[in-house]
JSON list of C-alpha atoms in Angstrom, two decimals:
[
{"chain": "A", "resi": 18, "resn": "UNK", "atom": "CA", "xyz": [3.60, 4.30, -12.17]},
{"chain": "A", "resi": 19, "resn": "UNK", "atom": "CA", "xyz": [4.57, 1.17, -12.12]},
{"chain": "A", "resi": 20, "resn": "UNK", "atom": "CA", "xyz": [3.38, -1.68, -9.15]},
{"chain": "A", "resi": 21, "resn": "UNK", "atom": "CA", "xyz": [7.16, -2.82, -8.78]},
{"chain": "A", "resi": 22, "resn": "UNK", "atom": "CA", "xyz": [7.93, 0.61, -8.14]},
{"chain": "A", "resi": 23, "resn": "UNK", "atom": "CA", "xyz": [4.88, 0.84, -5.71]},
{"chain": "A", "resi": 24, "resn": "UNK", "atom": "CA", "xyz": [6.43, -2.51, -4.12]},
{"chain": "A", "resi": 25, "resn": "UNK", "atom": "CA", "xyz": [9.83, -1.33, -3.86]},
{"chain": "A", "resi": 26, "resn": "UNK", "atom": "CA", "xyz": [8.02, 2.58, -1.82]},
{"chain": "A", "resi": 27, "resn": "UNK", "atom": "CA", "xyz": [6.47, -0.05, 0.22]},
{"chain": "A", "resi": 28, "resn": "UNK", "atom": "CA", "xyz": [9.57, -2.22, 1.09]},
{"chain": "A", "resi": 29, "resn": "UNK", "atom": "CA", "xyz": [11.48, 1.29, 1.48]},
{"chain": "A", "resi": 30, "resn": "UNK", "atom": "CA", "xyz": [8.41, 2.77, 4.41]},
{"chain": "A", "resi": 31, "resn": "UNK", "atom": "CA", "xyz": [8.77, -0.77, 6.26]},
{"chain": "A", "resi": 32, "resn": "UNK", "atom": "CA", "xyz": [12.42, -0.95, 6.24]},
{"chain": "A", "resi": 33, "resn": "UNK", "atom": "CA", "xyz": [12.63, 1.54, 9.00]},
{"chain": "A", "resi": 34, "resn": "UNK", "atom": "CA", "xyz": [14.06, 4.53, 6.43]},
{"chain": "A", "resi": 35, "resn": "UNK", "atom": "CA", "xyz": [10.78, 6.17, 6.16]},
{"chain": "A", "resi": 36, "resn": "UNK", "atom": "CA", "xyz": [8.68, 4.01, 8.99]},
{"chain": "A", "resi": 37, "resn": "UNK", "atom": "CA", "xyz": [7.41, 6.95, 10.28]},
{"chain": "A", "resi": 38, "resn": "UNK", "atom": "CA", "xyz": [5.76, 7.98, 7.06]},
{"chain": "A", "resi": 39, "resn": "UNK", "atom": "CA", "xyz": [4.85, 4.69, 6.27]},
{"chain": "A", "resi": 40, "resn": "UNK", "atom": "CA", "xyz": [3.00, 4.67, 9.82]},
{"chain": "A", "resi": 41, "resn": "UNK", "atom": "CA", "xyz": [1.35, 8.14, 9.28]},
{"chain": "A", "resi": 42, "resn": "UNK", "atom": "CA", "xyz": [-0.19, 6.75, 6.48]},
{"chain": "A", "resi": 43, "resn": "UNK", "atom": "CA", "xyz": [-2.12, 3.84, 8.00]},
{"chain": "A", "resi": 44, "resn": "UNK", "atom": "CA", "xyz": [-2.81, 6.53, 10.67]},
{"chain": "A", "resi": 45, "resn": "UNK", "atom": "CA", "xyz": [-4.47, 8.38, 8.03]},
{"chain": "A", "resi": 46, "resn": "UNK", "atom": "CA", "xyz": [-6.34, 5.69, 6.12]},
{"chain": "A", "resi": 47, "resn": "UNK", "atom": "CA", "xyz": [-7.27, 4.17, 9.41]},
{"chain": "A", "resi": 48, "resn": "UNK", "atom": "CA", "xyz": [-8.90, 7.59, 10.51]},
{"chain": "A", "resi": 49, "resn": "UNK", "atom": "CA", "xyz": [-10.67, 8.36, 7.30]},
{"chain": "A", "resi": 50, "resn": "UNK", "atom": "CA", "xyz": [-12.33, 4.70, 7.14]},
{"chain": "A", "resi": 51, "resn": "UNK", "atom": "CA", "xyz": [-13.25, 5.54, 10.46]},
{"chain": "A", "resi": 52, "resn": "UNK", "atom": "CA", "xyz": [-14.84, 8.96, 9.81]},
{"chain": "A", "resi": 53, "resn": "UNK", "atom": "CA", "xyz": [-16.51, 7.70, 6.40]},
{"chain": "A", "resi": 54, "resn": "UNK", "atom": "CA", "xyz": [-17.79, 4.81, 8.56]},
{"chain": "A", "resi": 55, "resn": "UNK", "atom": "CA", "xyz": [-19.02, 7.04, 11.57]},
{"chain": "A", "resi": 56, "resn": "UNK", "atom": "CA", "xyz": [-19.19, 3.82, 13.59]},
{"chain": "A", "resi": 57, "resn": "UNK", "atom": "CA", "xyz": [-22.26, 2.21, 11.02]},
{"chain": "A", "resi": 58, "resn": "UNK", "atom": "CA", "xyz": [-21.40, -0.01, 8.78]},
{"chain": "A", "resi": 59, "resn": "UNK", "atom": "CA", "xyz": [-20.75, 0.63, 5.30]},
{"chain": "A", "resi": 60, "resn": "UNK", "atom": "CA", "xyz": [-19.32, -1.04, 2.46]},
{"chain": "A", "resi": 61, "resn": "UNK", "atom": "CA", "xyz": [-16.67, 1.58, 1.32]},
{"chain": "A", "resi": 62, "resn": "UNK", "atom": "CA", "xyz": [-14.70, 1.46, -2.27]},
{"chain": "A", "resi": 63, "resn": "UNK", "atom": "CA", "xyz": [-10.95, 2.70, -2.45]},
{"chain": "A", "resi": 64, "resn": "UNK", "atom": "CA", "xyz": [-11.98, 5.81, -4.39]},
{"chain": "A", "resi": 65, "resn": "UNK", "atom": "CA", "xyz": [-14.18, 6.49, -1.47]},
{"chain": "A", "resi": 66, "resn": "UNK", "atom": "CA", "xyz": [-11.60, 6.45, 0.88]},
{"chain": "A", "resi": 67, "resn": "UNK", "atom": "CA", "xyz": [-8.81, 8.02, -0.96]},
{"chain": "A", "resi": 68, "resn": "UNK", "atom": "CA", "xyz": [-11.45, 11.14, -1.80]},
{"chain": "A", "resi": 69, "resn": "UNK", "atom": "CA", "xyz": [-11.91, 11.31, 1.91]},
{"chain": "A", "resi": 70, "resn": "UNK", "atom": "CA", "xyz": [-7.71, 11.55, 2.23]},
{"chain": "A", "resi": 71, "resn": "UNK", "atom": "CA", "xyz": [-7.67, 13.97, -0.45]},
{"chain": "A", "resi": 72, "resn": "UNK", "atom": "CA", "xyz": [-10.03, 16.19, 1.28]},
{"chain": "A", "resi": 73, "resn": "UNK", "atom": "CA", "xyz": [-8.86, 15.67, 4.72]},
{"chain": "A", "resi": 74, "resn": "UNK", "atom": "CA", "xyz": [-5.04, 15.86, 4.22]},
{"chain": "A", "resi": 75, "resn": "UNK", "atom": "CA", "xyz": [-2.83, 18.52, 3.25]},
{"chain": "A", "resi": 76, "resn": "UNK", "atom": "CA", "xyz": [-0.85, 15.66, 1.54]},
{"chain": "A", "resi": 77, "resn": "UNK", "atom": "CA", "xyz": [-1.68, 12.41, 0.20]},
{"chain": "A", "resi": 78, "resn": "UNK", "atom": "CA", "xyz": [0.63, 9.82, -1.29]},
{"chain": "A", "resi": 79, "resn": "UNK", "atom": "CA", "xyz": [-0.04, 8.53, -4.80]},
{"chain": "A", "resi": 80, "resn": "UNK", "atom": "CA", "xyz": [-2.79, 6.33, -5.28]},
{"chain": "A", "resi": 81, "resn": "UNK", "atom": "CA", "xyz": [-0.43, 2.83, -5.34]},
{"chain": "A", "resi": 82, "resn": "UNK", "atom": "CA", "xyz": [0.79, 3.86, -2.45]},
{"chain": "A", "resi": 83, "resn": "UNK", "atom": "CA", "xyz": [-3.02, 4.33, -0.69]},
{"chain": "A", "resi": 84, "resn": "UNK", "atom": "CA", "xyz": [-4.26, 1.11, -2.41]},
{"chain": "A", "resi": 85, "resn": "UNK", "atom": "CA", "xyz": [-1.55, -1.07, -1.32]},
{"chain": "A", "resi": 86, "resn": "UNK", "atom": "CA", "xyz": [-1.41, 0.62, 2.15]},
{"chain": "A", "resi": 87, "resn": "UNK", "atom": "CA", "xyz": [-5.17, -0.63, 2.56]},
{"chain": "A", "resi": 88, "resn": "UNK", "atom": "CA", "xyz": [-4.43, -4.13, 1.28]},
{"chain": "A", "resi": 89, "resn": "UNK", "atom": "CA", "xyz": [-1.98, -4.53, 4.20]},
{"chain": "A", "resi": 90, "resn": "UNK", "atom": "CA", "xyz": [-4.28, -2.94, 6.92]},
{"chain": "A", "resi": 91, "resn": "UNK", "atom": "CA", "xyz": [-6.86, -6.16, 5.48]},
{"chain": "A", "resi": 92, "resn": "UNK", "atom": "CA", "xyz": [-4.10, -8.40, 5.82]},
{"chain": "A", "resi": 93, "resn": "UNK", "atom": "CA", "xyz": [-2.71, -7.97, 8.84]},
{"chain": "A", "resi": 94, "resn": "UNK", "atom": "CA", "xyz": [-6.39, -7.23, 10.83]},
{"chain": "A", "resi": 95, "resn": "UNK", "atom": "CA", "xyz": [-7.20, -3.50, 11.22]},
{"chain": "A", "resi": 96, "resn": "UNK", "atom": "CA", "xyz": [-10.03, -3.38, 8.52]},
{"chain": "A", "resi": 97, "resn": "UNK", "atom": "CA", "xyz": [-12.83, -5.08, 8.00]},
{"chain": "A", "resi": 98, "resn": "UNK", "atom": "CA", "xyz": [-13.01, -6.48, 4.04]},
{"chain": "A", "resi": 99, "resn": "UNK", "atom": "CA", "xyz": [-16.58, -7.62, 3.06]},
{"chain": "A", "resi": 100, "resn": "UNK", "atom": "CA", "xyz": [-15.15, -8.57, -0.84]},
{"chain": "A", "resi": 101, "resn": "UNK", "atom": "CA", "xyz": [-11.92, -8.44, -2.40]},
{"chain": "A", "resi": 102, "resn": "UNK", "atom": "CA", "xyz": [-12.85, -7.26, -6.19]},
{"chain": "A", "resi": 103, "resn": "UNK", "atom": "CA", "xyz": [-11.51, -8.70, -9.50]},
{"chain": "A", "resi": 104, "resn": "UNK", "atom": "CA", "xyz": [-8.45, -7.39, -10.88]},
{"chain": "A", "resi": 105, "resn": "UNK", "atom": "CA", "xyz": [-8.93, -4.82, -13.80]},
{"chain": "A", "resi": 106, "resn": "UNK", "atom": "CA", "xyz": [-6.50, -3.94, -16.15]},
{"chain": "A", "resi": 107, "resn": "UNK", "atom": "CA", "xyz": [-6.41, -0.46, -16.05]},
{"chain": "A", "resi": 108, "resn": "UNK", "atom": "CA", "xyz": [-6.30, -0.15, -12.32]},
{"chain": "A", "resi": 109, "resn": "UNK", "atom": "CA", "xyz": [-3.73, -3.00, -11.46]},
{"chain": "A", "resi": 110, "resn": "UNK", "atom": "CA", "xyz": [-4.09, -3.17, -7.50]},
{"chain": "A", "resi": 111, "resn": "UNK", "atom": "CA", "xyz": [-6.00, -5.81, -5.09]},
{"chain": "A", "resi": 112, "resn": "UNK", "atom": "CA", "xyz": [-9.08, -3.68, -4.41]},
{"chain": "A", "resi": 113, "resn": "UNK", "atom": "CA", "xyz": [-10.99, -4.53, -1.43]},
{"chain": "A", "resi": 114, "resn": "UNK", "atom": "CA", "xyz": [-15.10, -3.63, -0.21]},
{"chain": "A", "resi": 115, "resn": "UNK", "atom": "CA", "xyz": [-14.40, -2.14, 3.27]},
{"chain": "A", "resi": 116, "resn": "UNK", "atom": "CA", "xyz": [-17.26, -2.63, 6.03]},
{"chain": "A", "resi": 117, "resn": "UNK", "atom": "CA", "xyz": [-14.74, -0.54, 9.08]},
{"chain": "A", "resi": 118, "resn": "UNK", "atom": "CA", "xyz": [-12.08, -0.47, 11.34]},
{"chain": "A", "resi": 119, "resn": "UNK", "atom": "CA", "xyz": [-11.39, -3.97, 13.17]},
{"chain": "A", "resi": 120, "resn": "UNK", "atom": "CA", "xyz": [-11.43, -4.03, 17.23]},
{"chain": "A", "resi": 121, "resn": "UNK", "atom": "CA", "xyz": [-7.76, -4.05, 16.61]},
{"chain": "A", "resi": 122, "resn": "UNK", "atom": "CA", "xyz": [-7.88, -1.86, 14.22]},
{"chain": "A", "resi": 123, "resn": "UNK", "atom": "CA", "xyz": [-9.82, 0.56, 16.64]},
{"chain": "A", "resi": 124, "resn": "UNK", "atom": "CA", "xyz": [-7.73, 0.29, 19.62]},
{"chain": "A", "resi": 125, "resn": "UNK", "atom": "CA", "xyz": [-4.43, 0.89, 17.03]},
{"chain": "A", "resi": 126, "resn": "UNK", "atom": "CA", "xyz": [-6.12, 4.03, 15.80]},
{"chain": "A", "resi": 127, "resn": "UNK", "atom": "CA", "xyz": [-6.53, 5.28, 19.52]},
{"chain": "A", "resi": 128, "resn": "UNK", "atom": "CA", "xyz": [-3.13, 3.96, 20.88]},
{"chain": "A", "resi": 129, "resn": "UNK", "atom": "CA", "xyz": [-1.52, 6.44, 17.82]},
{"chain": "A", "resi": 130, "resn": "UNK", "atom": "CA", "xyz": [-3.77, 8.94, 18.99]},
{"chain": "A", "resi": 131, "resn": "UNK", "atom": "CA", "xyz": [-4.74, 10.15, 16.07]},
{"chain": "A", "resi": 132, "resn": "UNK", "atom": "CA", "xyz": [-8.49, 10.17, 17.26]},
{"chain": "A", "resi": 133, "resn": "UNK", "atom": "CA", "xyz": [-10.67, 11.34, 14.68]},
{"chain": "A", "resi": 134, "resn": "UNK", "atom": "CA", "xyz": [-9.53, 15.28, 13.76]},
{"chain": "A", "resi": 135, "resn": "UNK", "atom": "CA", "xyz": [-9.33, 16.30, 10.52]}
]
């Protein structure tokens, strides 16, 4: 799968056509960092956190989808990124260290009330 194609599922969930997907899975990857976390801090991997979606969910988008939904959260403040790693050619995707949910982060988690339940 290509990242343009990633890009363009991206562009699709935040045009409003799918936002509600697109929101369930922040809601998702928000509430597994948080479980994986347990409020310690950890430095988490993507494959750590997409495991914890695989086992959690009874759905899971594809893995470009994941990655570049965690970029975002970084970006726009609802998870904590110790490291950004190097790029690697056979997994093309920013790749972040996560060390846990933000304050914001936190509070967006509750205000969706999706809590912590599995």
């Amino acid at each position: 799968m290509s990242i343009s194609f990633i890009d363009g599922q991206l562009r699709y969930f935040k045009a409003g056509v799918v936002s509600n997907e697109y929101n369930r899975i922040e809601r998702v990857v928000l509430g597994a960092v948080k479980r994986l976390c347990g409020g310690q801090r950890r430095k988490l991997t993507f494959g750590q956190i997409y495991r914890e979606l695989v086992r959690s969910q009874p759905s899971v988008p594809v893995i470009g989808v994941c990655v570049t939904t965690v970029d975002t959260l970084v970006r726009e403040g609802l998870l904590n990124s110790v490291k950004t790693l190097e790029p690697d050619r056979s997994f093309p995707y920013t790749q972040h260290l996560i060390s846990g949910l933000t304050e914001i982060g936190a509070a967006s988690l509750m205000d969706a009330g999706a809590g912590v339940t599995r």
